[in-house]
CSV table of C-alpha atoms and ligand atoms in Angstrom, one decimal:
chain,number,residue,atom,x,y,z
A,642,MET,CA,-31.2,46.6,-2.4
A,643,THR,CA,-34.2,44.5,-1.2
A,644,GLY,CA,-33.2,42.9,1.8
A,645,ALA,CA,-30.8,45.3,3.1
A,646,ARG,CA,-30.7,46.2,6.7
A,647,ARG,CA,-32.2,49.8,7.4
A,648,LYS,CA,-30.9,52.3,9.9
A,649,ILE,CA,-32.0,55.6,10.7
A,650,CYS,CA,-30.0,58.8,11.8
A,651,ASP,CA,-30.1,62.6,12.1
A,652,VAL,CA,-27.0,63.1,10.1
A,653,ALA,CA,-25.0,60.8,7.8
A,654,VAL,CA,-21.5,61.9,7.5
A,655,ILE,CA,-19.8,60.5,4.2
A,656,GLY,CA,-16.0,60.4,4.9
A,657,ALA,CA,-13.7,59.5,7.8
A,658,GLY,CA,-10.7,61.6,6.9
A,659,MET,CA,-10.3,64.6,9.1
A,660,ALA,CA,-13.1,66.4,7.9
A,661,GLY,CA,-15.5,63.6,8.3
A,662,MET,CA,-14.1,62.7,11.8
A,663,ALA,CA,-14.4,66.3,12.8
A,664,ALA,CA,-17.9,66.4,11.4
A,665,ALA,CA,-18.9,63.1,13.1
A,666,LEU,CA,-17.4,64.2,16.5
A,667,PHE,CA,-19.1,67.6,16.4
A,668,ALA,CA,-22.4,66.3,15.4
A,669,ALA,CA,-22.4,63.7,18.4
A,670,GLU,CA,-21.1,66.4,20.8
A,671,ARG,CA,-24.2,68.6,19.6
A,672,GLY,CA,-26.6,65.7,20.5
A,673,LEU,CA,-27.4,64.3,16.8
A,674,SER,CA,-27.6,60.6,16.0
A,675,CYS,CA,-24.6,59.9,13.3
A,676,ILE,CA,-23.7,57.3,11.2
A,677,GLN,CA,-20.3,57.8,9.5
A,678,VAL,CA,-19.3,55.7,6.7
A,679,GLY,CA,-15.8,55.6,5.0
A,680,ASN,CA,-12.2,54.7,5.9
A,681,GLY,CA,-9.5,56.9,7.6
A,682,GLY,CA,-8.9,58.9,4.3
A,683,GLY,CA,-5.5,60.9,4.7
A,684,ILE,CA,-5.3,60.8,8.4
A,685,LEU,CA,-3.0,57.7,8.2
A,686,TYR,CA,-0.4,59.8,6.4
A,687,ALA,CA,-0.5,62.9,8.4
A,688,SER,CA,2.3,63.8,10.8
A,689,GLY,CA,-0.1,64.5,13.8
A,690,LEU,CA,0.8,68.1,13.5
A,691,LEU,CA,-2.5,70.1,12.9
A,692,ASP,CA,-2.1,72.8,10.3
A,693,PHE,CA,-4.3,75.7,10.6
A,694,LEU,CA,-3.1,78.3,7.9
A,695,GLY,CA,0.7,78.5,7.6
A,696,VAL,CA,1.0,80.3,4.1
A,697,HIS,CA,-0.8,83.2,2.3
A,698,PRO,CA,-0.7,84.0,-0.5
A,699,ILE,CA,0.6,81.2,-1.9
A,700,ALA,CA,2.6,82.5,-4.6
A,701,GLU,CA,4.6,84.8,-2.5
A,702,ARG,CA,5.0,81.9,0.1
A,703,ARG,CA,4.5,84.1,2.8
A,704,LEU,CA,4.6,82.7,6.3
A,705,TRP,CA,2.4,83.8,9.1
A,706,ARG,CA,3.5,83.7,12.7
A,707,SER,CA,-0.3,84.0,13.5
A,708,PRO,CA,-2.8,81.9,11.8
A,709,TYR,CA,-5.5,84.4,13.2
A,710,GLN,CA,-3.8,87.4,11.9
A,711,ALA,CA,-3.6,85.7,8.4
A,712,LEU,CA,-7.5,85.3,8.4
A,713,PRO,CA,-8.2,89.0,7.5
A,714,ALA,CA,-6.0,88.7,4.7
A,715,LEU,CA,-7.0,85.7,3.4
A,716,ALA,CA,-10.8,87.0,3.6
A,717,ARG,CA,-9.9,90.2,1.8
A,718,GLU,CA,-7.8,88.4,-0.9
A,719,GLU,CA,-9.6,85.2,-1.4
A,720,PRO,CA,-13.0,85.7,-0.1
A,721,LEU,CA,-14.5,82.3,-1.5
A,722,HIS,CA,-11.7,80.5,0.3
A,723,PRO,CA,-13.7,78.0,2.7
A,724,LEU,CA,-11.5,79.2,5.8
A,725,ALA,CA,-12.5,82.7,5.1
A,726,ARG,CA,-16.4,81.8,5.7
A,727,VAL,CA,-15.4,80.9,9.2
A,728,ASP,CA,-15.2,83.5,11.9
A,729,ALA,CA,-12.3,83.4,14.1
A,730,PRO,CA,-14.1,82.6,17.5
A,731,SER,CA,-15.6,79.6,15.8
A,732,ILE,CA,-12.4,78.4,14.7
A,733,ARG,CA,-11.1,78.7,18.1
A,734,ALA,CA,-14.0,76.8,19.5
A,735,ALA,CA,-13.7,74.2,16.9
A,736,PHE,CA,-10.0,73.3,17.5
A,737,ALA,CA,-10.7,73.5,21.5
A,738,SER,CA,-13.3,71.0,21.0
A,739,PHE,CA,-11.3,68.8,18.7
A,740,VAL,CA,-8.3,68.5,20.9
A,741,ALA,CA,-10.3,68.2,24.0
A,742,ALA,CA,-11.7,65.0,22.5
A,743,LEU,CA,-8.1,63.9,21.4
A,744,ASP,CA,-7.0,64.4,24.9
A,745,ALA,CA,-9.7,62.4,26.3
A,746,ALA,CA,-8.9,59.5,24.0
A,747,GLY,CA,-5.3,59.7,25.0
A,748,LEU,CA,-3.6,62.0,22.6
A,749,ALA,CA,-2.6,65.1,24.5
A,750,TYR,CA,-1.9,68.3,22.3
A,751,ALA,CA,0.3,71.2,23.6
A,752,HIS,CA,-1.8,74.3,24.6
A,753,LEU,CA,-3.2,76.0,21.4
A,754,GLY,CA,-2.7,79.7,21.6
A,755,GLU,CA,-2.9,82.5,18.9
A,756,GLU,CA,0.3,81.6,17.1
A,757,ASN,CA,1.8,78.9,14.8
A,758,ARG,CA,4.7,76.7,15.8
A,759,ARG,CA,7.9,75.8,13.7
A,760,VAL,CA,8.8,72.4,14.1
A,761,LEU,CA,11.7,70.1,12.6
A,762,THR,CA,10.8,67.4,10.0
A,763,SER,CA,12.5,64.1,9.2
A,764,ILE,CA,14.3,65.7,6.5
A,765,GLY,CA,15.8,68.4,8.4
A,766,THR,CA,13.3,71.2,7.1
A,767,VAL,CA,11.4,73.2,9.3
A,768,LYS,CA,7.5,73.3,8.9
A,769,THR,CA,4.9,75.8,10.1
A,770,THR,CA,1.9,74.3,11.8
A,771,TYR,CA,-0.3,74.9,14.5
A,772,GLY,CA,-1.4,72.0,16.7
A,773,VAL,CA,1.4,70.3,18.1
A,774,PRO,CA,1.1,66.9,20.1
A,775,ARG,CA,2.4,67.0,23.5
A,776,THR,CA,5.3,64.7,22.8
A,777,MET,CA,6.6,66.8,20.1
A,778,ILE,CA,6.5,70.2,21.6
A,779,ALA,CA,10.1,70.4,23.2
A,780,GLY,CA,11.3,70.3,19.7
A,781,ALA,CA,9.6,73.5,18.7
A,782,GLU,CA,10.9,74.9,22.0
A,783,ALA,CA,14.5,73.8,21.5
A,784,LEU,CA,14.5,75.1,17.8
A,785,LEU,CA,13.3,78.3,18.8
A,786,ALA,CA,16.2,78.5,21.3
A,787,ARG,CA,18.7,76.9,19.2
A,788,SER,CA,19.8,75.4,22.6
A,789,PRO,CA,22.7,72.5,22.6
A,790,CYS,CA,20.5,69.4,21.4
A,791,LEU,CA,20.9,65.7,20.9
A,792,LEU,CA,19.0,63.7,18.0
A,793,VAL,CA,18.9,60.0,18.5
A,794,ASP,CA,18.0,57.5,15.7
A,795,PHE,CA,18.2,53.7,15.6
A,796,ARG,CA,20.1,51.7,13.2
A,797,GLY,CA,18.2,50.0,10.8
A,798,LEU,CA,15.2,52.4,10.7
A,799,ARG,CA,15.5,53.6,7.1
A,800,GLU,CA,12.4,56.4,7.6
A,801,PHE,CA,14.3,58.7,9.7
A,802,SER,CA,18.1,60.0,9.8
A,803,ALA,CA,19.2,62.2,12.8
A,804,SER,CA,22.7,62.6,10.8
A,805,GLN,CA,20.5,64.2,7.8
A,806,ILE,CA,18.8,66.5,10.1
A,807,VAL,CA,21.8,67.9,11.4
A,808,ALA,CA,23.5,68.1,7.9
A,809,THR,CA,20.7,70.1,6.7
A,810,LEU,CA,20.3,72.4,10.1
A,811,GLY,CA,23.8,72.1,11.7
A,812,ASP,CA,25.1,75.5,10.1
A,813,ARG,CA,22.1,77.2,11.8
A,814,TRP,CA,22.1,75.3,14.9
A,815,PRO,CA,25.7,74.9,16.3
A,816,GLY,CA,24.7,73.2,19.3
A,817,LEU,CA,22.7,70.2,17.4
A,818,ARG,CA,24.2,66.9,17.7
A,819,HIS,CA,23.3,63.4,16.4
A,820,ARG,CA,23.8,59.7,17.7
A,821,ARG,CA,22.8,56.5,16.4
A,822,ILE,CA,22.0,53.5,18.6
A,823,GLU,CA,21.0,49.9,18.5
A,824,PHE,CA,17.3,49.5,19.4
A,825,PRO,CA,17.2,47.1,22.5
A,826,GLY,CA,16.3,43.6,21.4
A,827,TYR,CA,16.3,44.3,17.7
A,828,GLU,CA,20.3,44.3,17.3
A,829,ALA,CA,20.1,41.4,14.8
A,830,VAL,CA,17.2,42.8,12.9
A,831,PRO,CA,18.5,44.5,9.5
A,832,GLU,CA,15.5,46.8,9.0
A,833,LEU,CA,13.2,48.1,11.4
A,834,TYR,CA,9.8,49.8,11.4
A,835,ALA,CA,8.6,52.5,13.3
A,836,ALA,CA,5.3,51.0,14.5
A,837,HIS,CA,7.1,48.1,16.0
A,838,LEU,CA,9.7,50.2,17.8
A,839,ALA,CA,6.6,52.1,19.0
A,840,ARG,CA,4.7,49.3,20.4
A,841,ALA,CA,8.2,47.7,21.9
A,842,LEU,CA,8.7,51.0,23.9
A,843,GLU,CA,5.3,50.4,25.5
A,844,THR,CA,7.0,47.8,27.6
A,845,ALA,CA,9.0,49.1,30.9
A,846,ASP,CA,12.3,47.1,30.1
A,847,THR,CA,12.8,48.2,26.7
A,848,ARG,CA,12.2,51.8,27.7
A,849,ALA,CA,14.6,51.6,30.3
A,850,ARG,CA,17.4,49.7,28.1
A,851,THR,CA,16.7,52.6,25.6
A,852,ILE,CA,17.1,55.2,28.3
A,853,ALA,CA,20.1,53.7,29.6
A,854,LEU,CA,21.8,53.7,26.1
A,855,VAL,CA,21.0,57.4,25.6
A,856,LYS,CA,21.9,58.9,29.0
A,857,PRO,CA,25.8,58.5,28.6
A,858,LEU,CA,25.4,60.4,25.3
A,859,LEU,CA,23.8,63.4,26.7
A,860,GLY,CA,26.9,65.9,27.2
A,861,ASP,CA,25.8,69.2,27.3
A,862,ALA,CA,22.1,68.6,25.7
A,863,ARG,CA,19.4,70.4,27.1
A,864,ALA,CA,16.8,68.4,24.9
A,865,VAL,CA,16.8,65.0,23.1
A,866,GLY,CA,14.9,64.4,20.0
A,867,PHE,CA,13.7,61.0,18.6
A,868,PRO,CA,11.9,59.7,15.6
A,869,ALA,CA,8.2,59.5,16.4
A,870,VAL,CA,8.3,55.9,18.0
A,871,LEU,CA,7.8,56.8,21.7
A,872,GLY,CA,4.6,54.7,22.2
A,873,LEU,CA,1.7,53.8,19.9
A,874,LYS,CA,-1.5,54.0,22.2
A,875,ARG,CA,0.4,54.9,25.2
A,876,SER,CA,2.6,57.8,23.8
A,877,GLY,CA,1.8,60.1,26.7
A,878,GLU,CA,3.1,57.5,29.3
A,879,VAL,CA,6.2,56.5,27.3
A,880,HIS,CA,7.2,60.3,26.7
A,881,ALA,CA,6.7,61.0,30.4
A,882,ALA,CA,9.3,57.9,31.2
A,883,PHE,CA,12.0,59.2,28.8
A,884,GLU,CA,11.6,62.7,30.3
A,885,ALA,CA,12.0,61.3,33.8
A,886,GLY,CA,14.7,58.8,32.8
A,887,LEU,CA,16.8,61.6,30.8
A,888,GLY,CA,16.3,64.5,33.0
A,889,VAL,CA,15.9,66.7,30.0
A,890,PRO,CA,12.8,67.6,27.7
A,891,VAL,CA,12.3,64.9,25.3
A,892,PHE,CA,10.7,65.3,21.7
A,893,GLU,CA,9.6,63.4,18.8
A,894,ILE,CA,10.1,64.1,15.0
A,895,PRO,CA,7.6,62.8,12.7
A,896,THR,CA,8.9,60.0,10.4
A,897,MET,CA,8.0,59.8,6.9
A,898,PRO,CA,4.2,58.6,6.1
A,899,THR,CA,2.8,56.4,7.0
A,900,SER,CA,4.0,57.6,10.6
A,901,VAL,CA,3.2,56.5,14.1
A,902,PRO,CA,1.7,59.8,14.7
A,903,GLY,CA,-0.9,59.3,11.9
A,904,LEU,CA,-1.5,56.0,13.5
A,905,ARG,CA,-2.2,57.5,16.8
A,906,LEU,CA,-4.3,60.3,15.6
A,907,LEU,CA,-6.6,57.9,13.7
A,908,GLY,CA,-6.8,55.7,16.7
A,909,ALA,CA,-7.7,58.6,19.1
A,910,LEU,CA,-10.2,59.9,16.5
A,911,GLU,CA,-11.8,56.5,16.0
A,912,ALA,CA,-12.0,56.1,19.9
A,913,ALA,CA,-13.5,59.8,20.5
A,914,VAL,CA,-16.4,59.6,17.8
A,915,SER,CA,-17.1,55.9,19.1
A,916,ALA,CA,-17.1,57.0,22.8
A,917,ARG,CA,-19.7,59.8,21.5
A,918,GLY,CA,-22.2,57.1,20.1
A,919,VAL,CA,-21.5,57.6,16.2
A,920,ARG,CA,-22.0,54.6,14.6
A,921,ARG,CA,-19.2,53.7,12.1
A,922,ARG,CA,-19.0,51.9,8.9
A,923,HIS,CA,-15.4,52.0,8.4
A,924,GLN,CA,-15.2,49.2,5.8
A,925,ALA,CA,-18.1,50.6,3.7
A,926,THR,CA,-18.7,53.2,0.9
A,927,VAL,CA,-21.8,54.9,-0.3
A,928,ARG,CA,-22.9,53.5,-3.3
A,929,ALA,CA,-25.9,55.5,-4.0
A,930,LEU,CA,-27.5,58.7,-2.3
A,931,ALA,CA,-30.9,59.7,-3.0
A,932,PHE,CA,-33.2,62.6,-1.6
A,933,ASP,CA,-36.9,62.4,-0.8
A,934,GLY,CA,-38.4,65.8,-1.6
A,935,ASP,CA,-36.7,69.2,-0.1
A,936,GLY,CA,-37.8,68.6,3.6
A,937,GLY,CA,-37.6,64.8,3.4
A,938,THR,CA,-35.0,62.3,4.5
A,939,ALA,CA,-31.8,61.1,2.3
A,940,THR,CA,-31.3,57.3,1.6
A,941,LEU,CA,-27.7,56.0,1.5
A,942,ASP,CA,-26.9,52.6,-0.1
A,943,LEU,CA,-23.7,51.1,1.5
A,944,ASN,CA,-21.3,48.7,-0.1
A,945,GLY,CA,-19.0,46.8,2.0
A,946,VAL,CA,-21.4,45.7,5.0
A,947,PRO,CA,-22.4,42.1,4.8
A,948,GLY,CA,-25.8,41.9,3.4
A,949,GLY,CA,-26.2,45.5,2.6
A,950,GLU,CA,-27.2,48.6,4.4
A,951,ARG,CA,-29.8,51.3,3.7
A,952,VAL,CA,-29.4,54.3,5.9
A,953,SER,CA,-31.9,57.1,6.2
A,954,ALA,CA,-30.8,60.4,7.5
A,955,ARG,CA,-32.3,63.7,8.0
A,956,ALA,CA,-28.9,65.5,7.0
A,957,VAL,CA,-25.9,64.5,5.0
A,958,VAL,CA,-22.5,65.8,5.3
A,959,MET,CA,-20.3,64.9,2.4
A,960,ALA,CA,-16.5,65.0,3.6
A,961,THR,CA,-15.3,62.7,0.7
A,962,GLY,CA,-12.1,64.6,0.1
A,963,ARG,CA,-10.5,65.4,-3.3
A,964,PHE,CA,-8.7,63.1,-5.8
A,965,MET,CA,-6.9,60.8,-3.1
A,966,GLY,CA,-10.1,60.5,-0.8
A,967,ARG,CA,-12.1,59.7,-4.3
A,968,GLY,CA,-14.5,62.6,-3.6
A,969,LEU,CA,-13.5,63.8,-6.8
A,970,THR,CA,-12.3,61.8,-9.9
A,971,ALA,CA,-10.9,63.0,-13.0
A,972,ASP,CA,-11.0,61.7,-16.6
A,973,ARG,CA,-9.4,63.0,-19.7
A,974,GLY,CA,-11.9,65.8,-19.9
A,975,GLN,CA,-13.0,66.9,-16.8
A,976,VAL,CA,-13.2,66.6,-13.1
A,977,ARG,CA,-16.5,65.0,-11.4
A,978,GLU,CA,-17.8,64.6,-8.1
A,979,SER,CA,-18.0,60.8,-7.6
A,980,ILE,CA,-21.0,60.0,-5.6
A,981,LEU,CA,-24.0,62.5,-7.1
A,982,GLY,CA,-22.2,63.9,-10.1
A,983,MET,CA,-22.7,67.3,-8.7
A,984,PRO,CA,-20.8,70.3,-10.7
A,985,VAL,CA,-17.2,71.0,-9.8
A,986,HIS,CA,-15.6,74.3,-9.8
A,987,GLN,CA,-12.6,73.5,-12.1
A,988,PRO,CA,-10.4,75.1,-14.9
A,989,ALA,CA,-12.0,75.4,-18.3
A,990,SER,CA,-9.8,73.0,-20.0
A,991,ARG,CA,-7.5,70.2,-19.1
A,992,GLU,CA,-4.7,72.3,-20.4
A,993,ALA,CA,-5.1,74.7,-17.6
A,994,TRP,CA,-5.0,72.2,-14.9
A,995,HIS,CA,-1.3,72.4,-14.2
A,996,GLN,CA,1.6,75.1,-14.6
A,997,HIS,CA,4.4,74.3,-16.9
A,998,GLU,CA,6.4,74.0,-13.9
A,999,PHE,CA,5.8,71.4,-11.1
A,1000,PHE,CA,7.0,73.4,-8.3
A,1001,ASP,CA,5.4,76.7,-9.6
A,1002,PRO,CA,5.1,79.2,-6.5
A,1003,SER,CA,1.5,79.7,-7.4
A,1004,GLY,CA,0.3,75.9,-7.3
A,1005,HIS,CA,-1.7,74.1,-9.8
A,1006,ALA,CA,-5.5,75.2,-10.7
A,1007,VAL,CA,-6.6,71.9,-10.4
A,1008,ASN,CA,-5.7,71.8,-6.9
A,1009,ARG,CA,-8.7,74.5,-6.2
A,1010,ALA,CA,-11.1,72.4,-7.9
A,1011,GLY,CA,-14.0,71.3,-5.9
A,1012,LEU,CA,-17.6,72.0,-4.7
A,1013,GLU,CA,-19.0,75.4,-4.8
A,1014,ILE,CA,-21.2,76.1,-2.0
A,1015,ASP,CA,-23.6,78.5,-0.4
A,1016,ASP,CA,-23.5,80.4,2.8
A,1017,ALA,CA,-25.0,77.3,4.4
A,1018,TRP,CA,-22.4,74.9,3.6
A,1019,ARG,CA,-24.6,73.4,1.0
A,1020,PRO,CA,-23.2,72.4,-2.5
A,1021,LEU,CA,-24.8,74.0,-5.5
A,1022,ASN,CA,-26.2,72.5,-8.4
A,1023,ALA,CA,-25.8,73.5,-12.2
A,1024,ALA,CA,-28.5,76.3,-11.6
A,1025,GLY,CA,-26.4,77.7,-8.7
A,1026,LYS,CA,-28.9,76.6,-6.0
A,1027,PRO,CA,-28.4,74.5,-3.1
A,1028,ALA,CA,-28.5,70.8,-4.5
A,1029,TRP,CA,-30.6,69.6,-1.4
A,1030,ALA,CA,-31.7,71.7,1.5
A,1031,ARG,CA,-29.8,69.4,3.7
A,1032,LEU,CA,-26.6,68.1,2.0
A,1033,PHE,CA,-23.7,70.1,3.3
A,1034,ALA,CA,-20.0,69.9,2.3
A,1035,VAL,CA,-16.9,70.1,4.4
A,1036,GLY,CA,-13.1,69.6,4.0
A,1037,SER,CA,-11.0,69.4,1.1
A,1038,ILE,CA,-13.7,68.5,-1.6
A,1039,LEU,CA,-14.6,72.3,-1.2
A,1040,ALA,CA,-13.5,74.5,-4.1
A,1041,TYR,CA,-11.1,77.7,-4.0
A,1042,GLN,CA,-8.4,76.2,-1.8
A,1043,ASP,CA,-5.3,74.5,-2.1
A,1044,TRP,CA,-4.7,73.1,1.5
A,1045,MET,CA,-1.3,71.4,0.8
A,1046,ARG,CA,0.3,74.7,-0.4
A,1047,SER,CA,-1.7,76.8,2.4
A,1048,LYS,CA,-0.5,74.5,5.2
A,1049,CYS,CA,-4.3,74.5,6.2
A,1050,GLY,CA,-5.3,71.0,5.8
A,1051,SER,CA,-6.4,70.1,9.5
A,1052,GLY,CA,-7.6,73.7,10.1
A,1053,LEU,CA,-9.7,73.6,6.8
A,1054,ALA,CA,-11.3,70.2,8.0
A,1055,ILE,CA,-11.9,71.1,11.5
A,1056,ALA,CA,-13.3,74.9,11.0
A,1057,THR,CA,-15.5,73.9,8.1
A,1058,ALA,CA,-16.8,70.9,10.0
A,1059,TRP,CA,-17.7,73.0,12.9
A,1060,ALA,CA,-19.5,75.6,10.7
A,1061,ALA,CA,-21.4,73.1,8.7
A,1062,ILE,CA,-22.5,71.1,11.9
A,1063,GLY,CA,-23.7,74.3,13.3
A,1064,GLN,CA,-26.1,74.7,10.1
A,1065,VAL,CA,-27.0,71.1,10.4
A,1066,VAL,CA,-28.3,71.7,14.0
A,1067,ARG,CA,-30.2,74.7,12.7
A,1068,GLU,CA,-31.6,73.3,9.8
A,1069,LEU,CA,-33.0,70.3,11.8
A,1070,ASN,CA,-34.2,72.3,15.0
A,1071,GLY,CA,-35.9,74.4,12.3
A,1072,SER,CA,-37.6,71.8,10.9
A,1073,ALA,CA,-38.7,70.2,14.4
A,1074,ALA,CA,-39.9,73.6,15.6
A,1075,SER,CA,-41.9,74.2,12.4
B,583,LIG,C1,0.8,62.6,2.9
B,583,LIG,C2,-0.3,63.5,4.0
B,583,LIG,C3,0.4,64.4,4.7
B,583,LIG,C4,-0.4,65.2,5.5
B,583,LIG,N1,0.0,65.9,6.6
B,583,LIG,C5,-0.8,66.8,7.3
B,583,LIG,C6,-0.1,67.6,8.4
B,583,LIG,O1,1.2,67.4,8.6
B,583,LIG,N2,-1.0,68.5,9.0
B,583,LIG,C7,-2.4,68.5,8.6
B,583,LIG,O2,-3.1,69.4,9.1
B,583,LIG,N3,-2.8,67.9,7.4
B,583,LIG,C8,-2.0,66.9,6.9
B,583,LIG,N4,-2.7,66.2,5.7
B,583,LIG,C9,-4.2,66.5,5.5
B,583,LIG,C10,-5.2,65.9,6.3
B,583,LIG,O3,-4.8,64.7,6.9
B,583,LIG,C11,-6.3,65.6,5.3
B,583,LIG,O4,-5.9,64.6,4.4
B,583,LIG,C12,-6.7,66.8,4.5
B,583,LIG,O5,-7.2,67.8,5.5
B,583,LIG,C13,-8.2,66.2,3.7
B,583,LIG,O6,-9.2,65.8,4.7
B,583,LIG,P1,-10.6,65.3,4.2
B,583,LIG,O7,-11.2,64.5,5.3
B,583,LIG,O8,-11.0,66.4,3.6
B,583,LIG,O9,-10.3,64.3,3.0
B,583,LIG,P2,-9.8,62.8,3.0
B,583,LIG,O10,-8.8,62.6,4.1
B,583,LIG,O11,-9.4,62.4,1.7
B,583,LIG,O12,-11.0,61.5,3.5
B,583,LIG,C14,-11.9,61.6,2.5
B,583,LIG,C15,-12.7,60.5,3.2
B,583,LIG,O13,-13.9,60.2,2.3
B,583,LIG,C16,-14.1,58.8,2.0
B,583,LIG,N5,-15.1,58.9,1.0
B,583,LIG,C17,-14.7,58.9,-0.3
B,583,LIG,N6,-15.8,58.6,-1.1
B,583,LIG,C18,-16.6,57.8,-0.5
B,583,LIG,C19,-17.9,57.1,-0.6
B,583,LIG,N7,-18.5,57.0,-1.8
B,583,LIG,N8,-18.3,56.5,0.5
B,583,LIG,C20,-17.9,56.5,1.8
B,583,LIG,N9,-16.7,57.2,2.1
B,583,LIG,C21,-16.0,57.9,0.9
B,583,LIG,C22,-12.8,58.1,2.1
B,583,LIG,O14,-13.0,56.8,2.5
B,583,LIG,C23,-12.1,59.1,3.3
B,583,LIG,O15,-12.6,58.5,4.6
B,583,LIG,C24,-1.8,65.3,5.1
B,583,LIG,C25,-2.5,64.7,4.1
B,583,LIG,C26,-1.7,63.8,3.3
B,583,LIG,C27,-2.1,63.0,2.1
């Protein structure tokens, strides 16, 4: 790669999904210079809800009221699960730091306590999660109290149906009602998109007209739920205007992916890491990664930067995700790690990847494939030793976890990023002192 620009940093983060964002954020907060490579990963598809640990054991589908109480059981029964390697005080600190950064970027979350919360989904099921955006929290409270509640949707918005939610939940929540209204200004538009409505509601006039349509429908409702379209970049302001205008708590319910809350989360994380000086290469990918001796530097060659770019880093955090993020790829025979070809923990043969039944409660073994690590979050080579002294791995690329079934996607990303960045700091400080 002759002629490519050369950049130097303390830590290069490969990946900009939830784990890569958390790693870049924590690295910058610890005073490390950081270059981050990769696009938004799964964040765009996320609901804005930050899962921590909802289900354990997976096969029993046991739901936990407190993720912190679930942790000791996880550590006892699945000691290799990455979340079991992080202590509770570190997880508290990681979440606090993460949501404070989101808050400062304009995306506020309700107070994080010791317990999970239960929230409505767009199909009327109930989801166990941990971090709930402030615009959604009144829904968790209304669901808990089963108080009289009005759900409103908009004609033409296909990704959300209030009547379906009421049909699914109504027998367990008798005071739940729904009404459909026209979205002001879009009466002649056959099909509506959530992101367009969210942007439209950032104008005061559209807000006022929407509130005026809903107010006469309130009846005995003590809370009103909407699809998650209450603003894109200024959701706090739009949500507050709806509560003031309607005089009752208002909440959003995430729509199907890609959803407005996913867009908000991605926007807020991009703003948060940029504000902390992280140099983002969001159109780029790492084409090659090489190491210069054990205590030396890593060299990353990037694609997708005009003219090419070469990054020299004292440490590297790999947050490249699984199959969707492309951190892992699978051919007919086996699962591979895509940048360095590091060994991947996986079932012995392809026949063992999946159960016969797709909905088998114990999940599929291939969904626990990933990198094995040592106690310092360093991926292991074929000899079972750290592949390189300053290569760390975080998030869903790690082995021994099925984040989708455990409902631990964001918690896994945030907690492992926190712990690994702690190791990066120790490693780099140690080398500076020696
Ligand atoms: C549909 C859906 C819904 C979800 N809903 C929720 C939810 O409600 N609550 C929750 O907590 N979590 C949710 N999640 C999970 C969460 O958003 C994360 O996807 C998950 O935690 C995995 O994050 P990750 O950062 O490990 O990997 P990914 O999100 O997969 O990110 C991988 C990153 O690596 C980058 N990358 C890969 N290879 C390279 C390379 N060679 N060079 C540079 N970059 C590279 C990709 O560009 C990407 O940025 C959801 C995910 C999906 C897909």
